[in-house]
JSON list of C-alpha atoms in Angstrom, two decimals:
[
{"chain": "A", "resi": 283, "resn": "MET", "atom": "CA", "xyz": [109.66, 92.90, 101.15]},
{"chain": "A", "resi": 284, "resn": "ASP", "atom": "CA", "xyz": [112.89, 94.33, 101.90]},
{"chain": "A", "resi": 285, "resn": "ARG", "atom": "CA", "xyz": [111.89, 97.30, 104.11]},
{"chain": "A", "resi": 286, "resn": "LEU", "atom": "CA", "xyz": [109.23, 95.58, 105.95]},
{"chain": "A", "resi": 287, "resn": "ARG", "atom": "CA", "xyz": [109.57, 93.01, 108.57]},
{"chain": "A", "resi": 288, "resn": "ARG", "atom": "CA", "xyz": [108.67, 89.49, 107.21]},
{"chain": "A", "resi": 289, "resn": "THR", "atom": "CA", "xyz": [105.70, 88.01, 109.06]},
{"chain": "A", "resi": 290, "resn": "ARG", "atom": "CA", "xyz": [103.83, 85.00, 108.28]},
{"chain": "A", "resi": 291, "resn": "GLN", "atom": "CA", "xyz": [100.54, 87.09, 107.99]},
{"chain": "A", "resi": 292, "resn": "ARG", "atom": "CA", "xyz": [101.94, 89.67, 105.68]},
{"chain": "A", "resi": 293, "resn": "GLU", "atom": "CA", "xyz": [103.37, 87.06, 103.40]},
{"chain": "A", "resi": 294, "resn": "LEU", "atom": "CA", "xyz": [100.19, 85.25, 103.24]},
{"chain": "A", "resi": 295, "resn": "VAL", "atom": "CA", "xyz": [98.24, 88.45, 102.76]},
{"chain": "A", "resi": 296, "resn": "LEU", "atom": "CA", "xyz": [100.50, 89.25, 99.66]},
{"chain": "A", "resi": 297, "resn": "GLU", "atom": "CA", "xyz": [100.34, 85.88, 98.26]},
{"chain": "A", "resi": 298, "resn": "VAL", "atom": "CA", "xyz": [96.47, 85.98, 98.48]},
{"chain": "A", "resi": 299, "resn": "VAL", "atom": "CA", "xyz": [96.36, 89.38, 96.76]},
{"chain": "A", "resi": 300, "resn": "ARG", "atom": "CA", "xyz": [98.77, 88.29, 94.09]},
{"chain": "A", "resi": 301, "resn": "SER", "atom": "CA", "xyz": [96.89, 85.08, 93.51]},
{"chain": "A", "resi": 302, "resn": "THR", "atom": "CA", "xyz": [93.91, 86.61, 91.92]},
{"chain": "A", "resi": 303, "resn": "MET", "atom": "CA", "xyz": [93.29, 88.95, 88.86]},
{"chain": "A", "resi": 304, "resn": "ASP", "atom": "CA", "xyz": [89.86, 90.02, 90.44]},
{"chain": "A", "resi": 305, "resn": "HIS", "atom": "CA", "xyz": [91.20, 92.96, 92.45]},
{"chain": "A", "resi": 306, "resn": "PRO", "atom": "CA", "xyz": [89.83, 91.73, 95.85]},
{"chain": "A", "resi": 307, "resn": "THR", "atom": "CA", "xyz": [88.44, 93.62, 98.89]},
{"chain": "A", "resi": 308, "resn": "ALA", "atom": "CA", "xyz": [90.00, 93.31, 102.32]},
{"chain": "A", "resi": 309, "resn": "ASP", "atom": "CA", "xyz": [87.13, 91.23, 103.24]},
{"chain": "A", "resi": 310, "resn": "TRP", "atom": "CA", "xyz": [87.59, 88.74, 100.54]},
{"chain": "A", "resi": 311, "resn": "VAL", "atom": "CA", "xyz": [91.62, 88.55, 101.36]},
{"chain": "A", "resi": 312, "resn": "HIS", "atom": "CA", "xyz": [90.48, 87.97, 104.87]},
{"chain": "A", "resi": 313, "resn": "ARG", "atom": "CA", "xyz": [88.21, 85.07, 103.84]},
{"chain": "A", "resi": 314, "resn": "GLN", "atom": "CA", "xyz": [91.02, 83.51, 101.75]},
{"chain": "A", "resi": 315, "resn": "ALA", "atom": "CA", "xyz": [93.72, 83.95, 104.36]},
{"chain": "A", "resi": 316, "resn": "ARG", "atom": "CA", "xyz": [91.66, 82.42, 106.99]},
{"chain": "A", "resi": 317, "resn": "ARG", "atom": "CA", "xyz": [91.63, 79.11, 104.96]},
{"chain": "A", "resi": 318, "resn": "ARG", "atom": "CA", "xyz": [95.28, 78.77, 105.71]},
{"chain": "A", "resi": 319, "resn": "LEU", "atom": "CA", "xyz": [95.52, 80.71, 109.02]},
{"chain": "A", "resi": 320, "resn": "PRO", "atom": "CA", "xyz": [92.19, 80.45, 110.74]},
{"chain": "A", "resi": 321, "resn": "ARG", "atom": "CA", "xyz": [93.03, 82.91, 113.68]},
{"chain": "A", "resi": 322, "resn": "ILE", "atom": "CA", "xyz": [94.18, 85.85, 111.31]},
{"chain": "A", "resi": 323, "resn": "SER", "atom": "CA", "xyz": [91.93, 88.77, 112.19]},
{"chain": "A", "resi": 324, "resn": "LEU", "atom": "CA", "xyz": [90.37, 91.27, 109.63]},
{"chain": "A", "resi": 325, "resn": "ALA", "atom": "CA", "xyz": [92.22, 94.11, 111.55]},
{"chain": "A", "resi": 326, "resn": "THR", "atom": "CA", "xyz": [95.64, 92.17, 110.76]},
{"chain": "A", "resi": 327, "resn": "VAL", "atom": "CA", "xyz": [94.51, 91.90, 107.04]},
{"chain": "A", "resi": 328, "resn": "TYR", "atom": "CA", "xyz": [93.59, 95.65, 106.80]},
{"chain": "A", "resi": 329, "resn": "ARG", "atom": "CA", "xyz": [96.85, 96.69, 108.45]},
{"chain": "A", "resi": 330, "resn": "ASN", "atom": "CA", "xyz": [99.00, 94.39, 106.22]},
{"chain": "A", "resi": 331, "resn": "LEU", "atom": "CA", "xyz": [97.39, 95.50, 103.03]},
{"chain": "A", "resi": 332, "resn": "LYS", "atom": "CA", "xyz": [98.04, 99.17, 103.88]},
{"chain": "A", "resi": 333, "resn": "ARG", "atom": "CA", "xyz": [101.57, 98.48, 104.69]},
{"chain": "A", "resi": 334, "resn": "LEU", "atom": "CA", "xyz": [102.13, 96.29, 101.49]},
{"chain": "A", "resi": 335, "resn": "ALA", "atom": "CA", "xyz": [100.65, 99.32, 99.42]},
{"chain": "A", "resi": 336, "resn": "ALA", "atom": "CA", "xyz": [102.58, 101.85, 101.10]},
{"chain": "A", "resi": 337, "resn": "GLU", "atom": "CA", "xyz": [105.77, 99.86, 100.10]},
{"chain": "A", "resi": 338, "resn": "GLY", "atom": "CA", "xyz": [104.61, 99.50, 96.54]},
{"chain": "A", "resi": 339, "resn": "LEU", "atom": "CA", "xyz": [104.15, 95.74, 96.65]},
{"chain": "A", "resi": 340, "resn": "ILE", "atom": "CA", "xyz": [100.41, 95.77, 95.83]},
{"chain": "A", "resi": 341, "resn": "ARG", "atom": "CA", "xyz": [98.19, 98.67, 94.47]},
{"chain": "A", "resi": 342, "resn": "GLU", "atom": "CA", "xyz": [95.51, 100.05, 96.70]},
{"chain": "A", "resi": 343, "resn": "MET", "atom": "CA", "xyz": [92.52, 101.22, 94.31]},
{"chain": "A", "resi": 344, "resn": "HIS", "atom": "CA", "xyz": [89.89, 103.78, 95.24]},
{"chain": "A", "resi": 345, "resn": "ALA", "atom": "CA", "xyz": [87.33, 104.40, 92.42]},
{"chain": "A", "resi": 346, "resn": "GLY", "atom": "CA", "xyz": [83.75, 103.96, 91.41]},
{"chain": "A", "resi": 347, "resn": "GLY", "atom": "CA", "xyz": [82.43, 104.45, 94.98]},
{"chain": "A", "resi": 348, "resn": "GLN", "atom": "CA", "xyz": [82.73, 100.52, 95.55]},
{"chain": "A", "resi": 349, "resn": "GLY", "atom": "CA", "xyz": [85.16, 100.63, 98.50]},
{"chain": "A", "resi": 350, "resn": "THR", "atom": "CA", "xyz": [88.84, 99.89, 98.45]},
{"chain": "A", "resi": 351, "resn": "ARG", "atom": "CA", "xyz": [90.35, 96.99, 96.42]},
{"chain": "A", "resi": 352, "resn": "PHE", "atom": "CA", "xyz": [93.83, 95.72, 95.96]},
{"chain": "A", "resi": 353, "resn": "ASP", "atom": "CA", "xyz": [95.83, 94.72, 92.91]},
{"chain": "A", "resi": 354, "resn": "GLY", "atom": "CA", "xyz": [98.74, 92.58, 92.97]},
{"chain": "A", "resi": 355, "resn": "ASN", "atom": "CA", "xyz": [99.82, 93.80, 89.65]},
{"chain": "A", "resi": 356, "resn": "THR", "atom": "CA", "xyz": [101.93, 96.96, 90.39]},
{"chain": "A", "resi": 357, "resn": "GLY", "atom": "CA", "xyz": [102.97, 97.56, 86.80]},
{"chain": "A", "resi": 358, "resn": "GLU", "atom": "CA", "xyz": [101.35, 100.15, 84.48]},
{"chain": "A", "resi": 359, "resn": "HIS", "atom": "CA", "xyz": [97.96, 98.93, 83.41]},
{"chain": "A", "resi": 360, "resn": "HIS", "atom": "CA", "xyz": [94.31, 100.01, 82.99]},
{"chain": "A", "resi": 361, "resn": "HIS", "atom": "CA", "xyz": [91.08, 98.65, 84.44]},
{"chain": "A", "resi": 362, "resn": "VAL", "atom": "CA", "xyz": [87.70, 97.65, 83.51]},
{"chain": "A", "resi": 363, "resn": "ARG", "atom": "CA", "xyz": [84.74, 97.95, 86.10]},
{"chain": "A", "resi": 364, "resn": "CYS", "atom": "CA", "xyz": [81.22, 96.45, 86.07]},
{"chain": "A", "resi": 365, "resn": "LEU", "atom": "CA", "xyz": [78.74, 98.98, 87.17]},
{"chain": "A", "resi": 366, "resn": "GLY", "atom": "CA", "xyz": [76.34, 96.12, 87.97]},
{"chain": "A", "resi": 367, "resn": "CYS", "atom": "CA", "xyz": [78.24, 94.01, 90.36]},
{"chain": "A", "resi": 368, "resn": "GLY", "atom": "CA", "xyz": [81.48, 95.95, 90.97]},
{"chain": "A", "resi": 369, "resn": "ARG", "atom": "CA", "xyz": [83.84, 93.57, 89.58]},
{"chain": "A", "resi": 370, "resn": "VAL", "atom": "CA", "xyz": [87.20, 94.99, 88.54]},
{"chain": "A", "resi": 371, "resn": "ASN", "atom": "CA", "xyz": [89.67, 93.56, 86.10]},
{"chain": "A", "resi": 372, "resn": "ASP", "atom": "CA", "xyz": [92.67, 94.28, 84.45]},
{"chain": "A", "resi": 373, "resn": "LEU", "atom": "CA", "xyz": [92.12, 95.77, 80.85]},
{"chain": "A", "resi": 374, "resn": "PRO", "atom": "CA", "xyz": [94.60, 93.97, 78.49]},
{"chain": "A", "resi": 375, "resn": "LEU", "atom": "CA", "xyz": [95.70, 97.00, 76.55]},
{"chain": "A", "resi": 376, "resn": "SER", "atom": "CA", "xyz": [99.03, 98.89, 76.51]},
{"chain": "A", "resi": 377, "resn": "VAL", "atom": "CA", "xyz": [99.27, 102.12, 78.56]},
{"chain": "A", "resi": 378, "resn": "ASP", "atom": "CA", "xyz": [99.37, 105.08, 76.10]},
{"chain": "A", "resi": 379, "resn": "THR", "atom": "CA", "xyz": [101.70, 107.85, 77.74]},
{"chain": "A", "resi": 380, "resn": "ARG", "atom": "CA", "xyz": [100.78, 110.49, 75.02]},
{"chain": "A", "resi": 381, "resn": "ARG", "atom": "CA", "xyz": [97.95, 111.91, 77.30]},
{"chain": "A", "resi": 382, "resn": "GLU", "atom": "CA", "xyz": [100.30, 112.25, 80.27]},
{"chain": "A", "resi": 383, "resn": "GLU", "atom": "CA", "xyz": [103.00, 114.07, 78.00]},
{"chain": "A", "resi": 384, "resn": "ALA", "atom": "CA", "xyz": [100.35, 116.28, 76.67]},
{"chain": "A", "resi": 385, "resn": "ALA", "atom": "CA", "xyz": [99.09, 117.22, 80.12]},
{"chain": "A", "resi": 386, "resn": "ALA", "atom": "CA", "xyz": [102.65, 117.98, 81.41]},
{"chain": "A", "resi": 387, "resn": "ARG", "atom": "CA", "xyz": [103.25, 120.22, 78.18]},
{"chain": "A", "resi": 388, "resn": "ALA", "atom": "CA", "xyz": [99.92, 122.06, 78.51]},
{"chain": "A", "resi": 389, "resn": "LEU", "atom": "CA", "xyz": [99.94, 122.79, 82.19]},
{"chain": "A", "resi": 390, "resn": "ASN", "atom": "CA", "xyz": [103.53, 122.54, 83.04]},
{"chain": "A", "resi": 391, "resn": "PHE", "atom": "CA", "xyz": [102.72, 119.70, 85.22]},
{"chain": "A", "resi": 392, "resn": "ARG", "atom": "CA", "xyz": [104.60, 117.04, 86.68]},
{"chain": "A", "resi": 393, "resn": "VAL", "atom": "CA", "xyz": [102.61, 113.64, 85.83]},
{"chain": "A", "resi": 394, "resn": "LEU", "atom": "CA", "xyz": [103.29, 110.91, 88.30]},
{"chain": "A", "resi": 395, "resn": "GLY", "atom": "CA", "xyz": [101.18, 108.35, 86.60]},
{"chain": "A", "resi": 396, "resn": "GLN", "atom": "CA", "xyz": [97.55, 107.73, 85.20]},
{"chain": "A", "resi": 397, "resn": "GLN", "atom": "CA", "xyz": [94.76, 105.38, 85.83]},
{"chain": "A", "resi": 398, "resn": "VAL", "atom": "CA", "xyz": [92.14, 104.74, 83.27]},
{"chain": "A", "resi": 399, "resn": "GLU", "atom": "CA", "xyz": [88.98, 102.76, 84.27]},
{"chain": "A", "resi": 400, "resn": "ILE", "atom": "CA", "xyz": [86.51, 101.75, 81.62]},
{"chain": "A", "resi": 401, "resn": "GLN", "atom": "CA", "xyz": [83.16, 101.28, 83.00]},
{"chain": "A", "resi": 402, "resn": "GLY", "atom": "CA", "xyz": [80.16, 98.92, 81.69]},
{"chain": "A", "resi": 403, "resn": "LEU", "atom": "CA", "xyz": [78.24, 95.68, 82.37]},
{"chain": "A", "resi": 404, "resn": "CYS", "atom": "CA", "xyz": [80.04, 92.30, 82.67]},
{"chain": "A", "resi": 405, "resn": "PRO", "atom": "CA", "xyz": [78.46, 89.53, 80.55]},
{"chain": "A", "resi": 406, "resn": "GLN", "atom": "CA", "xyz": [76.75, 88.14, 83.53]},
{"chain": "A", "resi": 407, "resn": "CYS", "atom": "CA", "xyz": [75.15, 91.61, 84.55]},
{"chain": "A", "resi": 408, "resn": "GLN", "atom": "CA", "xyz": [74.30, 92.04, 80.85]},
{"chain": "A", "resi": 409, "resn": "ASP", "atom": "CA", "xyz": [72.42, 88.72, 80.84]},
{"chain": "A", "resi": 410, "resn": "ALA", "atom": "CA", "xyz": [70.64, 89.42, 83.94]},
{"chain": "A", "resi": 411, "resn": "ALA", "atom": "CA", "xyz": [69.58, 92.98, 82.82]},
{"chain": "A", "resi": 412, "resn": "ASP", "atom": "CA", "xyz": [68.37, 91.45, 79.54]},
{"chain": "A", "resi": 413, "resn": "ASP", "atom": "CA", "xyz": [66.46, 88.84, 81.47]},
{"chain": "A", "resi": 414, "resn": "ALA", "atom": "CA", "xyz": [64.87, 91.70, 83.70]},
{"chain": "A", "resi": 415, "resn": "ASN", "atom": "CA", "xyz": [63.94, 93.63, 80.56]},
{"chain": "A", "resi": 416, "resn": "ARG", "atom": "CA", "xyz": [62.41, 90.70, 78.90]},
{"chain": "A", "resi": 417, "resn": "ASN", "atom": "CA", "xyz": [60.19, 89.71, 82.00]},
{"chain": "A", "resi": 418, "resn": "ASN", "atom": "CA", "xyz": [59.17, 93.36, 82.58]},
{"chain": "A", "resi": 419, "resn": "SER", "atom": "CA", "xyz": [58.78, 94.51, 79.01]},
{"chain": "A", "resi": 420, "resn": "ARG", "atom": "CA", "xyz": [55.15, 94.22, 79.09]},
{"chain": "A", "resi": 421, "resn": "GLN", "atom": "CA", "xyz": [54.56, 95.97, 82.55]},
{"chain": "A", "resi": 422, "resn": "PHE", "atom": "CA", "xyz": [57.30, 98.58, 82.93]},
{"chain": "A", "resi": 423, "resn": "PRO", "atom": "CA", "xyz": [59.25, 100.92, 80.51]},
{"chain": "A", "resi": 424, "resn": "ARG", "atom": "CA", "xyz": [62.54, 99.56, 79.45]},
{"chain": "A", "resi": 425, "resn": "PRO", "atom": "CA", "xyz": [65.27, 100.69, 82.05]},
{"chain": "A", "resi": 426, "resn": "ARG", "atom": "CA", "xyz": [68.20, 102.91, 80.85]},
{"chain": "A", "resi": 427, "resn": "PRO", "atom": "CA", "xyz": [71.34, 101.07, 80.22]},
{"chain": "A", "resi": 428, "resn": "GLY", "atom": "CA", "xyz": [73.40, 100.00, 83.41]},
{"chain": "A", "resi": 429, "resn": "ARG", "atom": "CA", "xyz": [70.07, 100.47, 85.38]},
{"chain": "A", "resi": 430, "resn": "GLY", "atom": "CA", "xyz": [68.81, 96.91, 85.45]},
{"chain": "A", "resi": 431, "resn": "GLN", "atom": "CA", "xyz": [68.67, 94.99, 88.61]},
{"chain": "A", "resi": 432, "resn": "ALA", "atom": "CA", "xyz": [71.62, 92.57, 88.20]},
{"chain": "A", "resi": 433, "resn": "LYS", "atom": "CA", "xyz": [72.26, 89.63, 90.59]},
{"chain": "A", "resi": 434, "resn": "GLU", "atom": "CA", "xyz": [75.22, 89.88, 92.49]},
{"chain": "A", "resi": 435, "resn": "HIS", "atom": "CA", "xyz": [77.75, 87.35, 91.37]},
{"chain": "A", "resi": 436, "resn": "ASP", "atom": "CA", "xyz": [81.27, 86.45, 91.99]},
{"chain": "A", "resi": 437, "resn": "ARG", "atom": "CA", "xyz": [81.84, 89.61, 93.68]},
{"chain": "A", "resi": 438, "resn": "THR", "atom": "CA", "xyz": [85.35, 89.90, 95.20]}
]
C-alpha cells in the first residue's frame, strides 16, 4: 500500500479479502470487517475495495452475472464457478500462455492477460440436484444438467 494512504479500514478490508480463497462479495467483506470494526459502513468497504483493486493489491472480478467478487490472489491463475450457488474458487492449474501468444500473432493484438473460468456444479449443488431428481423422478421429467433447484450454501 505504497501509494494509498494507510487507514485502519483499508488495511482491514485488504486483510479480510486476503484471508479467504472464496472470492468474496463486498457484502461478505463488510460482514467480516464489522466483527473487528463494528462501525465500518458498507460504503467504506466498497470504496476501499475499489481503491485496492485500482492499485493492484486485490483483483476485482466480473463474470457469470453473479455480481462483483474480489480476489486476494493477484497472481496469474484461473477460476472455477458453481452455476448452482455462484461460489468461485481458484483452479489449481498452471496458466498456459500459448493461447495468448497465438491470439497476438493471429490478430496482431497486444494481449494484456487472460482469464479462464470453468463452470459447473460444486459437490453440494450436485448432491442437491441429485436429491431433487430422485424425489421428482416419478412426477416430473428429469431437468437438464445445471438446472436443478440447488440449495444456497456457504455463499460468499
